[in-house]
mmCIF file of C-alpha atoms and ligand atoms in Angstrom:
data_model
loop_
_atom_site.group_PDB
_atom_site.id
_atom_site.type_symbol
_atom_site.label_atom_id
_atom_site.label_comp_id
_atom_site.label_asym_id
_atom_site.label_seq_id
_atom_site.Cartn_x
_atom_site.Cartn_y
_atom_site.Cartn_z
ATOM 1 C CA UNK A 1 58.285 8.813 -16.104
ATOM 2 C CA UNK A 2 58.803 7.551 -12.680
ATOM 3 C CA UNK A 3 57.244 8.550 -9.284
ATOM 4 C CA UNK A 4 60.385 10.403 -6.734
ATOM 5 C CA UNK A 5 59.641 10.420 -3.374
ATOM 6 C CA UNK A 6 61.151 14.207 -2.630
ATOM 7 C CA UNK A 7 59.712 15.423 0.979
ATOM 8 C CA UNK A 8 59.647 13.360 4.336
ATOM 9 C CA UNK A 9 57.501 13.612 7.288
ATOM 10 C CA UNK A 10 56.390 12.141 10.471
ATOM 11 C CA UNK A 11 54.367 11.933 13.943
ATOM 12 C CA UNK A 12 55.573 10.857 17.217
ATOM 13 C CA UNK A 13 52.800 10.508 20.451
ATOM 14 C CA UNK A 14 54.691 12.057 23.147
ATOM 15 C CA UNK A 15 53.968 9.273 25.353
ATOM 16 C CA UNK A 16 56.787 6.391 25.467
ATOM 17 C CA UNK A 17 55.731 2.890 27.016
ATOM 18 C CA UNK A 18 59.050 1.330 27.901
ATOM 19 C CA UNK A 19 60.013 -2.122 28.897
ATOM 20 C CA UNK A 20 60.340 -1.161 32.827
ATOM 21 C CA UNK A 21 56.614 -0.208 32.559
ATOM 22 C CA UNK A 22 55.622 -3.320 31.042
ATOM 23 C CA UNK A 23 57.394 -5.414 33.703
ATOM 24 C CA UNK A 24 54.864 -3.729 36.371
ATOM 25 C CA UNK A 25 51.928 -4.400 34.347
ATOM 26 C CA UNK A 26 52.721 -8.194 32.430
ATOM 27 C CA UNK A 27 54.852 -11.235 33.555
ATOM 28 C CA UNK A 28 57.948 -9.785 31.470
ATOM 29 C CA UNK A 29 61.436 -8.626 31.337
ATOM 30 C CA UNK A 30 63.416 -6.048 29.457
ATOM 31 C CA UNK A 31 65.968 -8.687 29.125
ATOM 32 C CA UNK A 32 63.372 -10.942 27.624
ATOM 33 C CA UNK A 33 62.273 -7.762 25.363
ATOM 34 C CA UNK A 34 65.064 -6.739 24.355
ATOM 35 C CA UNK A 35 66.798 -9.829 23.372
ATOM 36 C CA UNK A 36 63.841 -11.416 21.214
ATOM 37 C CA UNK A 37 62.306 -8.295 19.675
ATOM 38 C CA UNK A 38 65.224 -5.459 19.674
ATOM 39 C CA UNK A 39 62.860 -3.002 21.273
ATOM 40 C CA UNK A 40 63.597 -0.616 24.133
ATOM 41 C CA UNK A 41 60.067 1.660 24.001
ATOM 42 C CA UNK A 42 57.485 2.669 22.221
ATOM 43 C CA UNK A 43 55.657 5.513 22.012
ATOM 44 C CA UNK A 44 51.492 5.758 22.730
ATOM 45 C CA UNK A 45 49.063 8.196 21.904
ATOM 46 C CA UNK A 46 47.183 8.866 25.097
ATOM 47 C CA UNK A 47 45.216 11.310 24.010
ATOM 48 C CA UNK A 48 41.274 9.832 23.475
ATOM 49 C CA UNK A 49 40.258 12.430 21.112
ATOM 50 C CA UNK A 50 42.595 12.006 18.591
ATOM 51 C CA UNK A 51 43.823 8.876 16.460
ATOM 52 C CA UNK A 52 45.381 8.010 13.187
ATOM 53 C CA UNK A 53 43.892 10.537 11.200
ATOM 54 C CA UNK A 54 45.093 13.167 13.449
ATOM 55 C CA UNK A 55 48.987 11.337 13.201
ATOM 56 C CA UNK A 56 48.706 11.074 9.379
ATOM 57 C CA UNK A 57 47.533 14.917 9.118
ATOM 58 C CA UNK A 58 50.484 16.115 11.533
ATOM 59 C CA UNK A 59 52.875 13.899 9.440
ATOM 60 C CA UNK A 60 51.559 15.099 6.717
ATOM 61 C CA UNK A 61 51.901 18.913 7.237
ATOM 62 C CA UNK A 62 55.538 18.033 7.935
ATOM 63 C CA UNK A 63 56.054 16.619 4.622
ATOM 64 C CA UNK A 64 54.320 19.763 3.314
ATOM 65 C CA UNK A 65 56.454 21.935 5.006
ATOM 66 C CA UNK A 66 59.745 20.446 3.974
ATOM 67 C CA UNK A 67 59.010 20.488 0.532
ATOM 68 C CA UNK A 68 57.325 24.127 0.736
ATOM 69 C CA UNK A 69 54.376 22.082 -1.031
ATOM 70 C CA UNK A 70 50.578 24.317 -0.436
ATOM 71 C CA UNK A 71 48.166 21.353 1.240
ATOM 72 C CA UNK A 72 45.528 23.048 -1.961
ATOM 73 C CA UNK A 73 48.564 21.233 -4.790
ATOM 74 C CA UNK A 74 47.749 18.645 -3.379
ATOM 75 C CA UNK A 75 46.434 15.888 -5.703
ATOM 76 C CA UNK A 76 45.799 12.391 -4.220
ATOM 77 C CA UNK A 77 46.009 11.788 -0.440
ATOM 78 C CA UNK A 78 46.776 7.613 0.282
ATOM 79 C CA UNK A 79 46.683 6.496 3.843
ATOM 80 C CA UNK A 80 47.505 3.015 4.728
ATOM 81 C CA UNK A 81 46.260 1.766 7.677
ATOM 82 C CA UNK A 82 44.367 -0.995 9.898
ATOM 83 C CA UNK A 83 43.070 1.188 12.376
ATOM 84 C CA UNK A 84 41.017 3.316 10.720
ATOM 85 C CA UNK A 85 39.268 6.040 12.936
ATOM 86 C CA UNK A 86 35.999 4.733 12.079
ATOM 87 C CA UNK A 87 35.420 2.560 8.915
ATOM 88 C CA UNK A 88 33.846 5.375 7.115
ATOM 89 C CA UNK A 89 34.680 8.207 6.003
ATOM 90 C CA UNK A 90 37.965 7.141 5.542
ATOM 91 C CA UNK A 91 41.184 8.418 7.130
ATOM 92 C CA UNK A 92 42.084 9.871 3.683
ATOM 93 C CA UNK A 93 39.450 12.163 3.883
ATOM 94 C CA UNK A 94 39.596 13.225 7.452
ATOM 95 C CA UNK A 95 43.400 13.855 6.344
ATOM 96 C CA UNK A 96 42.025 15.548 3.431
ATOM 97 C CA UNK A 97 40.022 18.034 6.019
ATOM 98 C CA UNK A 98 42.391 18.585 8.645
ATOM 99 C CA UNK A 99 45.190 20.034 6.374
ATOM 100 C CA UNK A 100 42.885 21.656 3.775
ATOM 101 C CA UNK A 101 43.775 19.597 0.573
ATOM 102 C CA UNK A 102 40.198 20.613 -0.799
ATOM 103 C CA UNK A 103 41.919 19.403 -4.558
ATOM 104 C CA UNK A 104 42.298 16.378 -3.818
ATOM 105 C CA UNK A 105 40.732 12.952 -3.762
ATOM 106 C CA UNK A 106 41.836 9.950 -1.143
ATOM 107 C CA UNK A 107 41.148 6.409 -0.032
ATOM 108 C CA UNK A 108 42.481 4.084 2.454
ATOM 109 C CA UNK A 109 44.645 1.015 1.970
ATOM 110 C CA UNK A 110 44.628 -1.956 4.198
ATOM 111 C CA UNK A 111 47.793 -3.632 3.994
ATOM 112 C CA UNK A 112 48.707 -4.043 7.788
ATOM 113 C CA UNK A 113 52.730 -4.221 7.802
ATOM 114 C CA UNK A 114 52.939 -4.001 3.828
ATOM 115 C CA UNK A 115 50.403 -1.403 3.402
ATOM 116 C CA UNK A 116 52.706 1.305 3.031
ATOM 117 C CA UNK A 117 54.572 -0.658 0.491
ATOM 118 C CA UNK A 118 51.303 -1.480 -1.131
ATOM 119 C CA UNK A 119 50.148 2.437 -0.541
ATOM 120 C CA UNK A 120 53.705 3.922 -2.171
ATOM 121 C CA UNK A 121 53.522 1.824 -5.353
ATOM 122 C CA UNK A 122 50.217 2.191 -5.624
ATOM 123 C CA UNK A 123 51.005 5.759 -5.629
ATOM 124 C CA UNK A 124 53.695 6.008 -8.301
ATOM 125 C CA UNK A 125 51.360 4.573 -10.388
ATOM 126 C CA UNK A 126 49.375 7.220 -10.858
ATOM 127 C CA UNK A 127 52.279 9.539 -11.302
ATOM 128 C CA UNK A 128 53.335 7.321 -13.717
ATOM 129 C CA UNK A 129 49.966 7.530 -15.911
ATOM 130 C CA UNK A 130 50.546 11.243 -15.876
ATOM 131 C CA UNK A 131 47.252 11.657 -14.115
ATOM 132 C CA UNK A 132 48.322 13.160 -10.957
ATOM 133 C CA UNK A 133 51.147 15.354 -9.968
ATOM 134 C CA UNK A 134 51.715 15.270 -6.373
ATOM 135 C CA UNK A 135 50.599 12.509 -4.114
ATOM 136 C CA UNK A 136 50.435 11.950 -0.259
ATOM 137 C CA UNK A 137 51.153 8.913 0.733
ATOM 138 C CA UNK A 138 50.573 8.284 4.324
ATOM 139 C CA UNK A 139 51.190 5.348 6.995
ATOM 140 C CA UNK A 140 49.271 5.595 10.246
ATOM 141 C CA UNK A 141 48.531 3.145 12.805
ATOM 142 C CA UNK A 142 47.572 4.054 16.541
ATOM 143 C CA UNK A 143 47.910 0.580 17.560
ATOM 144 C CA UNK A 144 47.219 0.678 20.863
ATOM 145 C CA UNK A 145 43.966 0.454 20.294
ATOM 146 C CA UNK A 146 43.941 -2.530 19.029
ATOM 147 C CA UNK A 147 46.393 -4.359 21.463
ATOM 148 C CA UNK A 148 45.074 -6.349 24.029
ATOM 149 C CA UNK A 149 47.370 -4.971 27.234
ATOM 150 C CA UNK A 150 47.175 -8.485 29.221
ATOM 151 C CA UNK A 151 48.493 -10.542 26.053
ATOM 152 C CA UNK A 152 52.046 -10.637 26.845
ATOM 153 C CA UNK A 153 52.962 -12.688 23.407
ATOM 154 C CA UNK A 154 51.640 -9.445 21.379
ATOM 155 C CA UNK A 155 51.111 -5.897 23.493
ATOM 156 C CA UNK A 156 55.196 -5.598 24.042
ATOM 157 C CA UNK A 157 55.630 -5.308 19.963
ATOM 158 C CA UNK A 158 53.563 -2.670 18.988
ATOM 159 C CA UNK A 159 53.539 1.370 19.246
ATOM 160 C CA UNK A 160 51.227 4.221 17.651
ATOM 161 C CA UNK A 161 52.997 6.835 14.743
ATOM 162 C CA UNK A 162 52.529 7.748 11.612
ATOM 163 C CA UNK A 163 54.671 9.319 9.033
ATOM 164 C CA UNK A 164 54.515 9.658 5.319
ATOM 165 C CA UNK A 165 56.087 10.867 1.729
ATOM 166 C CA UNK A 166 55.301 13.701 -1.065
ATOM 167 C CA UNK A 167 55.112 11.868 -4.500
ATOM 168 C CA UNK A 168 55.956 13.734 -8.105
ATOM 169 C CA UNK A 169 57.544 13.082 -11.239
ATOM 170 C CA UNK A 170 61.022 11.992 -10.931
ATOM 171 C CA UNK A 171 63.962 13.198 -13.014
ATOM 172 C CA UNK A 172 65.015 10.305 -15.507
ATOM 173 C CA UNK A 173 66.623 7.302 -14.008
ATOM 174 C CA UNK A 174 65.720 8.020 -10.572
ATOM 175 C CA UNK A 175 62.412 7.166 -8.258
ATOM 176 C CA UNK A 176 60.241 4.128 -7.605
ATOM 177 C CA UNK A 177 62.105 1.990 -10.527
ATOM 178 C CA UNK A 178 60.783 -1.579 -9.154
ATOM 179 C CA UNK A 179 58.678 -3.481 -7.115
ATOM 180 C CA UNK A 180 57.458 -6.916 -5.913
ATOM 181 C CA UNK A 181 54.258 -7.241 -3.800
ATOM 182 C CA UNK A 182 52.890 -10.358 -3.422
ATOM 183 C CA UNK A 183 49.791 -11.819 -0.254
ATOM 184 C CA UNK A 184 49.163 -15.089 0.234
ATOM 185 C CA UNK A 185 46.109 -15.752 2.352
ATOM 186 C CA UNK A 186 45.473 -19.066 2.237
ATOM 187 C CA UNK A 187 48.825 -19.708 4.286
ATOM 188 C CA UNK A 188 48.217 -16.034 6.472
ATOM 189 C CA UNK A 189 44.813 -15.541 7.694
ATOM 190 C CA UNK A 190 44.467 -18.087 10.393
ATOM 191 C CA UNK A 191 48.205 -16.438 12.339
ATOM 192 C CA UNK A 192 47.274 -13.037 12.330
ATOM 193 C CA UNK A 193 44.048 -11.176 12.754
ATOM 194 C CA UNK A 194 41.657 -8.949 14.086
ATOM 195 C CA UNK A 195 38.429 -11.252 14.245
ATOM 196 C CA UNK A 196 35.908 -8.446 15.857
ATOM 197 C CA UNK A 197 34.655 -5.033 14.710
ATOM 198 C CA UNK A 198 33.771 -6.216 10.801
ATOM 199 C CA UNK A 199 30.844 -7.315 9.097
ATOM 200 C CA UNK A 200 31.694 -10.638 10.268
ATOM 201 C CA UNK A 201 31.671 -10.355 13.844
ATOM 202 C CA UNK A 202 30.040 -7.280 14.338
ATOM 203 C CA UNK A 203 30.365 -5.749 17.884
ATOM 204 C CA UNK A 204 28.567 -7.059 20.455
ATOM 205 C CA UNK A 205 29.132 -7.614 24.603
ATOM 206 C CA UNK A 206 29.820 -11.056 23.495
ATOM 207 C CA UNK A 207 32.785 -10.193 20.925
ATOM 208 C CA UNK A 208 33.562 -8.074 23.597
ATOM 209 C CA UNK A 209 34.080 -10.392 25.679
ATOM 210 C CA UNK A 210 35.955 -12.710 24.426
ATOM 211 C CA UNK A 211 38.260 -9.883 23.341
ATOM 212 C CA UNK A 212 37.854 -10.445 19.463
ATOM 213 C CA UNK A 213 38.118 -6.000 19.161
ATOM 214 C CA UNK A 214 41.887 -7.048 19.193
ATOM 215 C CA UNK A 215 44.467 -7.998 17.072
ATOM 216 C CA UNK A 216 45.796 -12.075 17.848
ATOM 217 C CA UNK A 217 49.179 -12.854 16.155
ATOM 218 C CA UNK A 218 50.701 -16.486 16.634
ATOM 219 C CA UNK A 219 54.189 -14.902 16.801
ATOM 220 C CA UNK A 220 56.115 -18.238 16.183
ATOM 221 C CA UNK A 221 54.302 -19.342 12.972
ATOM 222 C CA UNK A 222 54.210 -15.722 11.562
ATOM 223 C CA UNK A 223 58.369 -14.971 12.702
ATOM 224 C CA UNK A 224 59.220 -18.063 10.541
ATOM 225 C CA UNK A 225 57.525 -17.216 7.368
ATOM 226 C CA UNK A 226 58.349 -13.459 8.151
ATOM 227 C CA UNK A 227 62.523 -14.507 8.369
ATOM 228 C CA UNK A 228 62.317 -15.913 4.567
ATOM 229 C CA UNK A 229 59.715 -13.929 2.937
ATOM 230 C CA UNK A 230 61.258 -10.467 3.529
ATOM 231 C CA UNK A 231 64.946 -12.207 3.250
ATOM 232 C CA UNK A 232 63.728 -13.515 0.009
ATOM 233 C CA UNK A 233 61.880 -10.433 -1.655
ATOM 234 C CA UNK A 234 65.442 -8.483 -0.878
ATOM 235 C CA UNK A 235 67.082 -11.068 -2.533
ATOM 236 C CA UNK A 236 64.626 -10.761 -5.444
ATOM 237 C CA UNK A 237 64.835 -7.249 -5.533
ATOM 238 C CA UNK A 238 68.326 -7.453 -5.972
ATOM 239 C CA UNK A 239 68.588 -9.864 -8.530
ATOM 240 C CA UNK A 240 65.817 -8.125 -10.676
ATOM 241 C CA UNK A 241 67.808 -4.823 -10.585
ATOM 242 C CA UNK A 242 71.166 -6.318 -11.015
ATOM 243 C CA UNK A 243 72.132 -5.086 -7.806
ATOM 244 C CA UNK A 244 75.239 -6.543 -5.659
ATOM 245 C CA UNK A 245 75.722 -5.910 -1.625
ATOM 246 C CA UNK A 246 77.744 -3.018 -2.632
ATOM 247 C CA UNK A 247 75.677 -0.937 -4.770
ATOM 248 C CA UNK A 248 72.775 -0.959 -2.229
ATOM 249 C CA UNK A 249 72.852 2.194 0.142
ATOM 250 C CA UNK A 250 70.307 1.315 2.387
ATOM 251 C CA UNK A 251 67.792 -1.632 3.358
ATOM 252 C CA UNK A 252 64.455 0.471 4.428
ATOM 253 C CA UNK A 253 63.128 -3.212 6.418
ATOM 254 C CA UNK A 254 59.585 -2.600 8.186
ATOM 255 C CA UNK A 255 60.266 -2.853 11.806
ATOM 256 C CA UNK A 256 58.586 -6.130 13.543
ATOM 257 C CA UNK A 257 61.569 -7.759 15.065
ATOM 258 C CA UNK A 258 65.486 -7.332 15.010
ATOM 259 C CA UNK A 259 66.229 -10.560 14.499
ATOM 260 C CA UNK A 260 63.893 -10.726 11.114
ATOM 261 C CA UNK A 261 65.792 -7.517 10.112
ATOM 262 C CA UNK A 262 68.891 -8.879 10.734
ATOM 263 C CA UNK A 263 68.422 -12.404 8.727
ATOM 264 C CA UNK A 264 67.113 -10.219 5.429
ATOM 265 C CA UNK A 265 70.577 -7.856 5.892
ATOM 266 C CA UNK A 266 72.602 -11.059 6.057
ATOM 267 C CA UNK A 267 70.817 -12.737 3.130
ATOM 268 C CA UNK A 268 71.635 -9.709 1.038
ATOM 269 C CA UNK A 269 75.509 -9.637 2.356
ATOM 270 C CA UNK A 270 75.289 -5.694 3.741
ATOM 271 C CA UNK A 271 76.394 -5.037 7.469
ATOM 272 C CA UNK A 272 73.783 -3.704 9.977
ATOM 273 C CA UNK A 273 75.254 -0.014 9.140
ATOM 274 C CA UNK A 274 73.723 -0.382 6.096
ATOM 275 C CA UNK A 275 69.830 -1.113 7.313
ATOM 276 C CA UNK A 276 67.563 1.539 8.874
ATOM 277 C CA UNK A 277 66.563 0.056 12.443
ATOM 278 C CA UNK A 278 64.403 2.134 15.164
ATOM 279 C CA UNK A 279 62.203 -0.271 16.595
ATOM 280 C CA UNK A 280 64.423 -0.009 19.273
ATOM 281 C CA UNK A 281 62.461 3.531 19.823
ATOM 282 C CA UNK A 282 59.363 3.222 18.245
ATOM 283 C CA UNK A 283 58.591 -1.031 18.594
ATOM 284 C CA UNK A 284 56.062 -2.112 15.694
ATOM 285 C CA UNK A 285 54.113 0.804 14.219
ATOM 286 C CA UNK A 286 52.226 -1.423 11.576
ATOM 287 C CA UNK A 287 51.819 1.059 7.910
ATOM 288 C CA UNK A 288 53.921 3.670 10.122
ATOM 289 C CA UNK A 289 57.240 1.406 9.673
ATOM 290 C CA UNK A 290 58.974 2.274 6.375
ATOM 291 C CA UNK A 291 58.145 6.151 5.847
ATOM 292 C CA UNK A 292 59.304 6.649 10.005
ATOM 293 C CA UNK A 293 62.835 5.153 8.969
ATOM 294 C CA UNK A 294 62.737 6.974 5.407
ATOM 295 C CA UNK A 295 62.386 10.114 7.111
ATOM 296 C CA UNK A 296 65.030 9.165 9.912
ATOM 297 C CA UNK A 297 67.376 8.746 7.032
ATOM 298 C CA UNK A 298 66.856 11.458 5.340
ATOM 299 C CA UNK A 299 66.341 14.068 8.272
ATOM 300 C CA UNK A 300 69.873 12.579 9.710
ATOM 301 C CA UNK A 301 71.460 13.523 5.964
ATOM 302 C CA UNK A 302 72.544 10.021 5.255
ATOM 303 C CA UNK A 303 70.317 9.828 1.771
ATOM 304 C CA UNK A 304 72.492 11.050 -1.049
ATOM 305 C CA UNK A 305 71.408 11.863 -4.983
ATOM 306 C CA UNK A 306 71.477 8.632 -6.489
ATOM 307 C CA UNK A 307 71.421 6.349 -3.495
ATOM 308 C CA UNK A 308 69.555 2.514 -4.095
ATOM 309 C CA UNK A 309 67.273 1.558 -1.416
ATOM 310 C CA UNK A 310 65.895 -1.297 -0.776
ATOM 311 C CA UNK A 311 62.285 -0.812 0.928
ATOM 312 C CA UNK A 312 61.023 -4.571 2.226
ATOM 313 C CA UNK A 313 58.135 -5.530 4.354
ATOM 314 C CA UNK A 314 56.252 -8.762 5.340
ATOM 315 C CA UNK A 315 52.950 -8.752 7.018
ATOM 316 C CA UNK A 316 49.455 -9.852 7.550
ATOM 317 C CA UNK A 317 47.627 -11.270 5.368
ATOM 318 C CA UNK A 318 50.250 -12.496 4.922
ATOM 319 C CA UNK A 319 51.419 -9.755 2.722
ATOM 320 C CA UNK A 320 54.530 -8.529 1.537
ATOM 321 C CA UNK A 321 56.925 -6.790 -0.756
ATOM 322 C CA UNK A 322 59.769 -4.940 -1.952
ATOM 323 C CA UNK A 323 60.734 -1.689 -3.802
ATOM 324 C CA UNK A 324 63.501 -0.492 -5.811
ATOM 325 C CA UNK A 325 64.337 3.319 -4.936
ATOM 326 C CA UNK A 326 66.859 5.338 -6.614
ATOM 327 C CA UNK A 327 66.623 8.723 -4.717
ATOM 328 C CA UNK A 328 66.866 12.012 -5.895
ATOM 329 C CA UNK A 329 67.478 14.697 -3.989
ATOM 330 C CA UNK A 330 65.391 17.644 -5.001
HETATM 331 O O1 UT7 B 401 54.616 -7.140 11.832
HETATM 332 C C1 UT7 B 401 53.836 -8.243 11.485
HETATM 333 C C2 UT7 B 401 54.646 -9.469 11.414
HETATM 334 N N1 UT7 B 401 55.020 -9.884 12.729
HETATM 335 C C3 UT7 B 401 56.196 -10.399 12.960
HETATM 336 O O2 UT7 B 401 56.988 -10.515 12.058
HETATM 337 C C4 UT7 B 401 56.466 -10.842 14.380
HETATM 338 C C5 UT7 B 401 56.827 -12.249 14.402
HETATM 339 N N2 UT7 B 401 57.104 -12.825 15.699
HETATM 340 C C6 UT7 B 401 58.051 -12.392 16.608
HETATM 341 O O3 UT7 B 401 58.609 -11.329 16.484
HETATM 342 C C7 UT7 B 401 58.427 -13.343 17.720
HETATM 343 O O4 UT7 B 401 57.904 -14.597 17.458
HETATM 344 C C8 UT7 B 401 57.993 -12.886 19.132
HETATM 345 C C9 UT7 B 401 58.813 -11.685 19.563
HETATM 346 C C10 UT7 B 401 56.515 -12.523 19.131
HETATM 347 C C11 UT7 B 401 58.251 -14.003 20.141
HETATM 348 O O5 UT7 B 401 59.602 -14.395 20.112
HETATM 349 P P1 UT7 B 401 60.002 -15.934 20.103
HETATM 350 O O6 UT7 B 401 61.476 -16.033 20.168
HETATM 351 O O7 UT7 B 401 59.327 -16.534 18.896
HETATM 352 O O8 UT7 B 401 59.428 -16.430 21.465
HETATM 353 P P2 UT7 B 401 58.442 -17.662 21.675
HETATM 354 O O9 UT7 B 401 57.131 -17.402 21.049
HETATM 355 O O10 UT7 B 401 59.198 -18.871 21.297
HETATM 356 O O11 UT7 B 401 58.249 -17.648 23.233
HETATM 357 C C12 UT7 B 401 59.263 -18.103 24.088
HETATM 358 C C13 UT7 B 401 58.753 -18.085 25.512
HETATM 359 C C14 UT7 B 401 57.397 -18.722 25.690
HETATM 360 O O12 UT7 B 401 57.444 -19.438 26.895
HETATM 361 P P3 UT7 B 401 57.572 -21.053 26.873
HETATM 362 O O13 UT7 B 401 56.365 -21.533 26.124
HETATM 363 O O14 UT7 B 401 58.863 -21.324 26.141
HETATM 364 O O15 UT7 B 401 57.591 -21.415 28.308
HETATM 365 C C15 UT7 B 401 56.461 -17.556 25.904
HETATM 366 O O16 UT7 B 401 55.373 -17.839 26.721
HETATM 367 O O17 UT7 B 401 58.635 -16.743 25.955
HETATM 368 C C16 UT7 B 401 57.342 -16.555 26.554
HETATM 369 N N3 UT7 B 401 56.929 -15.179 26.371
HETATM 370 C C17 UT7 B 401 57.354 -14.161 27.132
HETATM 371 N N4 UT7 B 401 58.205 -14.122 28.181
HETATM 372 C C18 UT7 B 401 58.432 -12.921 28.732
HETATM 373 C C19 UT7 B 401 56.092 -14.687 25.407
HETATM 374 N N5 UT7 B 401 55.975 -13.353 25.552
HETATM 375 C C20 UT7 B 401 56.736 -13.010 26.616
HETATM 376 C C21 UT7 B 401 57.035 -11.782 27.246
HETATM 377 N N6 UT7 B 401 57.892 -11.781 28.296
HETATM 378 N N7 UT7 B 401 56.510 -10.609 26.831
#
């Protein structure tokens, strides 16, 4: 039996950060955005009191509510993220508290771009066994606080959501029927990184400041591995599933840049109106990527019963992946 991904559900800050802002606060240019990243805005979550535990639980009520689903049937909550709001307890659990899933158990997943991907499979898994009946799998990032607002290279890509899916058996033939994940850190961990805030560097005014409490990507180096990984793992997924440009519905591509999205949809020989794309909206939203265009999709009515989907990400780490969906509507 295979794990069906049958309710959707997201969370939006209010707050959108466009390019015009940007330009009064960093040597930039919408032009220069726009034409190297595909993004237009992103949205922020102002608010101080609240993070990614408080995103994940609103997304996660919404995927409740869709599916009519009690937060107490709940069996397993799964949040993927890299910005925790503290490193303990985990998100999962302040999830698991602010909707009132007192059934179930949780952890975190740290996966950065691919730890949705990671979070999802890791969540059919268990549906799979037999051992758990309805799952929560959640992507939440509030990346804001994390990006360094004077590094023009990195603090244009990224924006704060989180969204998520309901997990539970799947009818036969349809679900999570592949997947791919691979990491390779010996060729990712010196491109892109958070090098403050853990055990390693633990906070002090000198990590402060020298500004290690945020997130340093070498954009070049990690674009060009980005291009072929995800290109390739769509290509593999393909292959693997006997799969030609036709028979795919959609490509589900996490969101870092337009033109990596673009050179996986061309390696796999679909048109653009075949691949979810709203970074233009929402910029880089880390584990938030995949479910935010899932639910898009479905929300929009474009998903029909028996649809193949293509889910790809790629990552730090580096990490990265790809997952065979055949989805059922409920
Ligand atoms: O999600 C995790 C995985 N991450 C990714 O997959 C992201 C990978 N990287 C990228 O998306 C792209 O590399 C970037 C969008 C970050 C950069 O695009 P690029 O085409 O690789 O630009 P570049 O690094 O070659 O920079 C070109 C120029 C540089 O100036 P010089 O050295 O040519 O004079 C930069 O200093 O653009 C400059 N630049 C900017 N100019 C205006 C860098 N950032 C900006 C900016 N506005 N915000």
């Amino acid at each position: 039996m295979k794990a069906a991904i049958t309710a959707t559900g997201k969370y939006l800050p209010p707050d959108k950060l466009t390019n015009k802002d940007f330009e009064k606060i960093i040597d930039t240019t919408d032009e220069w955005i726009q034409s190297r990243t595909g993004i237009r805005e992103r949205r922020i979550l102002k608010d101080p009191t609240k993070a990614t535990a408080f995103m994940c639980a609103e997304a996660a009520k919404e995927v409740l509510e869709r599916r009519g689903v009690s937060a107490e049937d709940i069996d397993l909550i799964i949040v993927a993220t890299i910005s925790p709001d503290m490193f303990f307890p985990s998100t999962a659990c302040l999830v698991q508290d602010l909707i009132g899933a007192k059934n179930a158990w949780g952890f975190d997943l740290s996966g950065a771009c691919s730890g949705f991907l990671y979070a999802l499979v890791t969540g059919a898994k268990f549906i799979e066994t037999g051992m758990h009946q309805k799952i929560l799998v959640l992507g939440g990032d509030k990346m804001s606080t994390i990006v360094d607002y004077s590094d023009r290279n990195n603090c244009i890509l990224f924006g704060d959501a989180a969204a998520g899916v309901l997990l539970e058996p799947a009818k036969d033939g349809y679900g999570v029927l592949d997947a791919r994940l691979y990491s390779d850190g010996t060729a990712g961990k010196n491109h892109l990184y958070m090098l403050g805030s853990g055990s390693l560097n633990p906070p002090t005014h000198d990590t402060v400041d020298k500004k290690m409490h945020y997130l340093f990507q070498d954009g070049k180096v990690v674009f060009k591995s980005a291009v072929i990984g995800m290109a390739d793992v769509a290509a593999e997924m393909m292959t693997r599933n006997s799969l030609t440009a036709v028979d795919v519905a959609y490509l589900v591509p996490h969101q870092a840049n337009l033109r990596i999205i673009a050179a996986t949809a061309e390696r796999m020989g679909i048109g653009m109106d075949k691949v979810a794309v709203n970074i233009d909206k929402y910029g880089n939203t880390t584990a938030a990527t995949l479910p935010l265009c899932l639910d898009e999709l479905n929300l929009e009515g474009n998903l029909a019963d028996g649809d193949n989907l293509i889910l790809v990400s790629y990552g730090a780490g580096y990490t990265w992946g790809g997952v065979f969906v055949k989805w059922q509507s409920i």
